Every structure is written in C-alpha cells, then in structure tokens.
JSON list of C-alpha atoms in Angstrom, two decimals:
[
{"chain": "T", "resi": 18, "resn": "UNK", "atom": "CA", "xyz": [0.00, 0.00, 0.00]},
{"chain": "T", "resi": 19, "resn": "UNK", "atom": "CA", "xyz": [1.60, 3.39, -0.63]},
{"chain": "T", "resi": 20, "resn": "UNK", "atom": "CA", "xyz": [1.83, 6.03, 1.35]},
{"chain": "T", "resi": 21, "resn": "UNK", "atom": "CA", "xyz": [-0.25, 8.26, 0.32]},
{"chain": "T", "resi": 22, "resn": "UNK", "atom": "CA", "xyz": [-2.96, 5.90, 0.33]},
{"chain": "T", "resi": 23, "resn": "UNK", "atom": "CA", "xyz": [-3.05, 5.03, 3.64]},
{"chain": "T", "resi": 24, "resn": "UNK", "atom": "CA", "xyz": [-4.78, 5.93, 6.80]},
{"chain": "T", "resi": 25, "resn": "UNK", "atom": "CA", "xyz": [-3.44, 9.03, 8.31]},
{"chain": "T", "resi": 26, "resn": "UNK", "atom": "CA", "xyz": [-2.79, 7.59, 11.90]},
{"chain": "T", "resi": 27, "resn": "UNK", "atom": "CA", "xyz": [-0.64, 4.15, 9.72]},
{"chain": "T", "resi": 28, "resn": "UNK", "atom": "CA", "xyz": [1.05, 6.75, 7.75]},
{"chain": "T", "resi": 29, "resn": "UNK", "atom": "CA", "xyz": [4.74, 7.70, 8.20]},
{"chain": "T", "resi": 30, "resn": "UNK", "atom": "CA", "xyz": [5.58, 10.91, 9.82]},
{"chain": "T", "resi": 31, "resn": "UNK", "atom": "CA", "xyz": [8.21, 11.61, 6.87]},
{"chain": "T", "resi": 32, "resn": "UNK", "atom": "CA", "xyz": [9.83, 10.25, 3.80]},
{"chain": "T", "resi": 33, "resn": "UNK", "atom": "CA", "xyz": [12.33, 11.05, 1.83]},
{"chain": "T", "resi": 34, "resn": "UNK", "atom": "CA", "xyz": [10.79, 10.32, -1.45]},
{"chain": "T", "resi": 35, "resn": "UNK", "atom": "CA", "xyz": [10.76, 13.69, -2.27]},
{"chain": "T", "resi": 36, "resn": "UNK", "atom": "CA", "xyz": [14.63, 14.02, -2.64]},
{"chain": "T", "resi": 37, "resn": "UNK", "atom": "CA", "xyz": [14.07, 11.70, -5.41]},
{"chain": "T", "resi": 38, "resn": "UNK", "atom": "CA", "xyz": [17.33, 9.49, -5.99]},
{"chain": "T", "resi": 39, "resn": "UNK", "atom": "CA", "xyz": [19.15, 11.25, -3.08]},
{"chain": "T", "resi": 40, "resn": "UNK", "atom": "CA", "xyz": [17.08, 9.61, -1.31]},
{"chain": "T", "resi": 41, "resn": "UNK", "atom": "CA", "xyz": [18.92, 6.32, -1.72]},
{"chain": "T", "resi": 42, "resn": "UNK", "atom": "CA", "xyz": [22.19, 8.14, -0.36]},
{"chain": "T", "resi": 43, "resn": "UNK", "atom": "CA", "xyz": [22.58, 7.86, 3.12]},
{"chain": "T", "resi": 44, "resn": "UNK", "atom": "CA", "xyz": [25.12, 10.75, 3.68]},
{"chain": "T", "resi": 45, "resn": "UNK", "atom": "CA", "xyz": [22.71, 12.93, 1.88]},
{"chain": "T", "resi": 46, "resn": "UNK", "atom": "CA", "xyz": [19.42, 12.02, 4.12]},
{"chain": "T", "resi": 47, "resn": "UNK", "atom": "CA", "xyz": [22.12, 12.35, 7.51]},
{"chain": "T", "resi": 48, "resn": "UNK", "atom": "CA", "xyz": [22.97, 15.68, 6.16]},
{"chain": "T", "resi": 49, "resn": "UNK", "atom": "CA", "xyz": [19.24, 16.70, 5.35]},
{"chain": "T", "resi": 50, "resn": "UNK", "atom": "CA", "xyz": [18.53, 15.26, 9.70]},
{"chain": "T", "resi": 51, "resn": "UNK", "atom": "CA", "xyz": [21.23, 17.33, 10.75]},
{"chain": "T", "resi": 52, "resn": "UNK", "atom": "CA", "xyz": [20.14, 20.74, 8.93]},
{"chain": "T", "resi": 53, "resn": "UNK", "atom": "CA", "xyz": [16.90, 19.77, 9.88]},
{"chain": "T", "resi": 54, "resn": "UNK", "atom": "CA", "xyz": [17.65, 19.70, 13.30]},
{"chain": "T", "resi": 55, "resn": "UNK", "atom": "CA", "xyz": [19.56, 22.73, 13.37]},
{"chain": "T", "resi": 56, "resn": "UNK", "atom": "CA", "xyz": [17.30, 24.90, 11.41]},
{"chain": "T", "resi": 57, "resn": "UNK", "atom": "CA", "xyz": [14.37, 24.02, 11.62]},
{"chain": "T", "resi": 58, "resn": "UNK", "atom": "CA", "xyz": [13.21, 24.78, 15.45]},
{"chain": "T", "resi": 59, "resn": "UNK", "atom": "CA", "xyz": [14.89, 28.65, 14.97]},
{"chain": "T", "resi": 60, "resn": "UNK", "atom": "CA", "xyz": [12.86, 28.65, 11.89]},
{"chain": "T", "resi": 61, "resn": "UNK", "atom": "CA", "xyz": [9.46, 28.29, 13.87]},
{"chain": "T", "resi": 62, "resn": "UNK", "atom": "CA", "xyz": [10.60, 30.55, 16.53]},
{"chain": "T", "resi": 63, "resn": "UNK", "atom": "CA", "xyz": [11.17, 33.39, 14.10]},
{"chain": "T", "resi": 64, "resn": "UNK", "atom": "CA", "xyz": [8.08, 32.67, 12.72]},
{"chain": "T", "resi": 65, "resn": "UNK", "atom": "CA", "xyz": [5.99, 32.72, 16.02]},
{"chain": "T", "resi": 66, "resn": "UNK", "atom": "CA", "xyz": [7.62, 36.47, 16.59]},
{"chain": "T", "resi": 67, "resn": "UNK", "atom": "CA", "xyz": [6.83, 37.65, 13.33]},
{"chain": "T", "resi": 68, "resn": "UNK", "atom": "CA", "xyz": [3.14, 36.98, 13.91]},
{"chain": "T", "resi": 69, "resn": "UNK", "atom": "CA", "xyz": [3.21, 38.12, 17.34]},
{"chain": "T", "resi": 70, "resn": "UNK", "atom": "CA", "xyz": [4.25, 41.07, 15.21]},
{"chain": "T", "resi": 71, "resn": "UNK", "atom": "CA", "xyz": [1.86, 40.72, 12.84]},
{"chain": "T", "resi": 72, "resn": "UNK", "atom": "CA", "xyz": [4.49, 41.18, 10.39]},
{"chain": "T", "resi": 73, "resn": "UNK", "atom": "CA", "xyz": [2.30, 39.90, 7.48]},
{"chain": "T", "resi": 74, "resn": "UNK", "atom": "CA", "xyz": [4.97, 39.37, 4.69]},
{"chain": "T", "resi": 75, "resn": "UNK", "atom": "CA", "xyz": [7.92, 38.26, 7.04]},
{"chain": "T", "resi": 76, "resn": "UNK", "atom": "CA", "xyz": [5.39, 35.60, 8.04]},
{"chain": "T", "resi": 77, "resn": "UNK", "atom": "CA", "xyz": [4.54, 34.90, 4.56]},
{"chain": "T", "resi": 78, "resn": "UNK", "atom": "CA", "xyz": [8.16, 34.23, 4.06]},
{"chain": "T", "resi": 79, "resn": "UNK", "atom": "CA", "xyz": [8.90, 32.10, 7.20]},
{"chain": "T", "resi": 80, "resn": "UNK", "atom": "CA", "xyz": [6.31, 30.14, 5.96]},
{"chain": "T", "resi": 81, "resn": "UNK", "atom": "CA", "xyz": [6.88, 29.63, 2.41]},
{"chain": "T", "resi": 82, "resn": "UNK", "atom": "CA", "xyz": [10.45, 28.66, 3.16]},
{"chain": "T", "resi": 83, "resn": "UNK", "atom": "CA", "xyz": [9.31, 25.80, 5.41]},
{"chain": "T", "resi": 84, "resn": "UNK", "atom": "CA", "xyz": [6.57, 24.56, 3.63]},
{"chain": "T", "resi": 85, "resn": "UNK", "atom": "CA", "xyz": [9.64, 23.62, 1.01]},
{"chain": "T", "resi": 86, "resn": "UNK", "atom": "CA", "xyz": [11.29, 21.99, 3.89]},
{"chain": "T", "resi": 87, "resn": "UNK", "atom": "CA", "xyz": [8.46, 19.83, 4.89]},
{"chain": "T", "resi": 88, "resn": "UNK", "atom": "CA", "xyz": [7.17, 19.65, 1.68]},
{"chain": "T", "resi": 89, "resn": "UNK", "atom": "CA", "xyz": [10.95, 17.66, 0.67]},
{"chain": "T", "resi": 90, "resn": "UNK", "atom": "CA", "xyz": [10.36, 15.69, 3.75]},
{"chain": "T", "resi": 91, "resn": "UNK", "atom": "CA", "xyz": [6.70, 14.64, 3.07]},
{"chain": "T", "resi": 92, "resn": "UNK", "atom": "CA", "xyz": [6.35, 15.45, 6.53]},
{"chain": "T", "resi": 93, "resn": "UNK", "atom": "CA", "xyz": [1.90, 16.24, 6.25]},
{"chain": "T", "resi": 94, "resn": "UNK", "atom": "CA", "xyz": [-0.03, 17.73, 7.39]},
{"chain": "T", "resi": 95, "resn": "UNK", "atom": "CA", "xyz": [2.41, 20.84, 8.32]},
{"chain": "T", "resi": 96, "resn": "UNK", "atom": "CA", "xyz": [3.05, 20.89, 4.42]},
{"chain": "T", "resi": 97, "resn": "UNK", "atom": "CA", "xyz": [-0.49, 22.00, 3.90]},
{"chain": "T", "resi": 98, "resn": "UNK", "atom": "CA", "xyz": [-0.98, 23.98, 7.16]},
{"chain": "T", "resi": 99, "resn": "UNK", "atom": "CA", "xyz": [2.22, 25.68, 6.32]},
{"chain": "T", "resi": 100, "resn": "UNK", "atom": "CA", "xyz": [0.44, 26.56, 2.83]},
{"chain": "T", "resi": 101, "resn": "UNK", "atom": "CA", "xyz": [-2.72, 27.48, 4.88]},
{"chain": "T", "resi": 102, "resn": "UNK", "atom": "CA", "xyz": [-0.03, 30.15, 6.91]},
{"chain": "T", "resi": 103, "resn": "UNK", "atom": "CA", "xyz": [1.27, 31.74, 3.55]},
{"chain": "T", "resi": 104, "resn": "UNK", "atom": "CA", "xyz": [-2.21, 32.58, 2.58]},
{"chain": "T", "resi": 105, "resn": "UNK", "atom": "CA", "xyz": [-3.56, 33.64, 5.84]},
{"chain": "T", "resi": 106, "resn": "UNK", "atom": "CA", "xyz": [-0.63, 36.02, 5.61]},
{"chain": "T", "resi": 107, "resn": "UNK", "atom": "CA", "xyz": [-1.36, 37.28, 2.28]},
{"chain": "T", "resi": 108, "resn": "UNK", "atom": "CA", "xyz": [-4.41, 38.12, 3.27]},
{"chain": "T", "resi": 109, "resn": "UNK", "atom": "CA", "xyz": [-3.98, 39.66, 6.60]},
{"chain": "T", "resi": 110, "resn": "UNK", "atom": "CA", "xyz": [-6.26, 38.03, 8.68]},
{"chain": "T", "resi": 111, "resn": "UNK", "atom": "CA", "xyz": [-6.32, 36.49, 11.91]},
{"chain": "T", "resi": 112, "resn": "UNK", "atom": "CA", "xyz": [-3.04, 36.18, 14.04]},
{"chain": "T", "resi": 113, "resn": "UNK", "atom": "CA", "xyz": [-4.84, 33.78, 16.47]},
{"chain": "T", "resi": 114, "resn": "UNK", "atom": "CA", "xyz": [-5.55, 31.47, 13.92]},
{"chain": "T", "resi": 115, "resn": "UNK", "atom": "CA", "xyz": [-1.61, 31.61, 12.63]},
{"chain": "T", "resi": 116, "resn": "UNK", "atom": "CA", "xyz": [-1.06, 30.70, 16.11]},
{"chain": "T", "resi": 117, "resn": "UNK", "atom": "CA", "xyz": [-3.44, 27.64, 16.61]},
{"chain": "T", "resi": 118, "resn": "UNK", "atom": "CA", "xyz": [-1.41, 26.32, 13.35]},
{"chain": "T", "resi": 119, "resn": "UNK", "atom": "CA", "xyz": [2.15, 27.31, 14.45]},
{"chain": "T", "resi": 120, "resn": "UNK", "atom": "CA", "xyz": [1.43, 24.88, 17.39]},
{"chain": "T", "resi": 121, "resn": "UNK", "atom": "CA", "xyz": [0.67, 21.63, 15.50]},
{"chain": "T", "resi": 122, "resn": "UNK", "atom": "CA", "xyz": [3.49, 22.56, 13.24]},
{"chain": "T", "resi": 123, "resn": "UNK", "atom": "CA", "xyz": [5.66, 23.36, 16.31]},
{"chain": "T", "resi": 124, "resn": "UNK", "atom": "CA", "xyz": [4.53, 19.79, 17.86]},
{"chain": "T", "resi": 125, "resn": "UNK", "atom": "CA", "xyz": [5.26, 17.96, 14.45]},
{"chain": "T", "resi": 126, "resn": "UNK", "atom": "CA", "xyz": [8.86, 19.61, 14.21]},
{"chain": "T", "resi": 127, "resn": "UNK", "atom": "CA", "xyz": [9.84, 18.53, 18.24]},
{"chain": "T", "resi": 128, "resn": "UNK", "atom": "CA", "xyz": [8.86, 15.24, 17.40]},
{"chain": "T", "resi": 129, "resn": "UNK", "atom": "CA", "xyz": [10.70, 15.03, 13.95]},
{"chain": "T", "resi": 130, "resn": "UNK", "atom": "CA", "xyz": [13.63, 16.61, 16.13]},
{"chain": "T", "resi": 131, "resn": "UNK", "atom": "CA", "xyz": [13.93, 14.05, 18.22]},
{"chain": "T", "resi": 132, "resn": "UNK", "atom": "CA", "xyz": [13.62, 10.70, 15.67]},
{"chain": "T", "resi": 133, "resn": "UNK", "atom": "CA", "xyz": [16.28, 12.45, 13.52]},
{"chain": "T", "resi": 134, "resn": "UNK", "atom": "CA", "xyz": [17.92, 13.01, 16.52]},
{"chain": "T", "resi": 135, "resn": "UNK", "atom": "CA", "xyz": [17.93, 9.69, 17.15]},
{"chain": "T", "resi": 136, "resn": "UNK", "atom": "CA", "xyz": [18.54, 8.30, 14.14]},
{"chain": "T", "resi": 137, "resn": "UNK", "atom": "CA", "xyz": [21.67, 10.53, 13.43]},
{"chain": "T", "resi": 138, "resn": "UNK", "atom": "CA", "xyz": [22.78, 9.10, 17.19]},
{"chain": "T", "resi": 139, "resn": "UNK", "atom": "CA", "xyz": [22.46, 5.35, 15.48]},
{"chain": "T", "resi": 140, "resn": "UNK", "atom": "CA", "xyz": [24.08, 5.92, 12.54]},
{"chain": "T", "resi": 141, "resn": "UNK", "atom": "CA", "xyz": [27.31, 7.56, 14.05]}
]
C-alpha cells in the first residue's frame, strides 16, 4: 500500500521520497537530519515572533520557506498547514488562527527533532 494511500494515523511521519534518488544516499538524508535539526526549530521561533508582530509578509516568508522543507520531507499535514499560513498572511487576517497552526506545526517539528535526533545518534 503506498503512502499516500493510507490511513493518516498508519502513515509515516516523513519520507524522503521527495529528494528523489538522493534519497537512496545515506550521507545525503544524515545531512538533510542534521540541517533539519539545526534549522528548523529557529525557523518556527522566528516565525511565532513575526506573527506576534503581525508582520504579514515576514510571516509569509517564514512560511513559504518551510513549507519547502516539509514539503521535501513529506512530513503532512504541516506541508499544507504551512500553505494554509502563507495565505492567511497574504491576506492579513487572523493572528490567532496563525497561532493555533504554528502549534501543531511546532509539535510535528519537536517530534521530527527528536527521531532524527535519534537516528543521526544510530548511525554515528
């Protein structure tokens, strides 16, 4: 059964399908953990204090940029909430509700963290 048509809850929390044939290079997916793990959690903090600043197109940046990031990862559903953050952006509209979404992207990235974490600890 592939991925994509399984039930959410069976489905993995990432893939690297999405770097195509680097994908089948292990140095490359350790390297993508590592940046990953480095990056990433900054990433969301910058974004959380642009919308406490309501800075609408910094956020629409922030956003962007890691929707790419999780998007190369397959890592759903902060792909498409990260989407749902660029537009809400673009449109100005509720910093509350860029909030309620920064969390469950924010929870999805600790957990991430801590597998690649983990599995960067294994394969040293």
């Amino acid at each position: 059964m592939a991925a994509e048509t399984m039930p959410p809850a069976a489905r993995p929390l990432y893939d690297f399908s999405g770097l195509g044939k680097l994908a089948n290079n292990p140095a490359f997916v350790r390297e993508m953990q590592s940046m990953f793990v480095n990056k990433v959690p900054g990433q969301i903090a910058q974004l959380k204090a642009t919308i406490e600043d309501e800075d609408w197109v910094t956020i629409a940046y922030h956003a962007h940029s890691l929707k790419s990031t999780f998007g190369n990862l397959r890592i759903e559903p902060s792909t498409g909430l990260l989407k749902e953050m660029e537009l809400i952006a673009f449109q100005h509209r509720d910093k509350l509700e860029l909030l309620a979404i920064l969390r469950v992207v924010a929870t999805t990235t600790d957990v991430v963290v801590r597998l690649f974490e983990q599995e960067l600890r294994l394969a040293a």
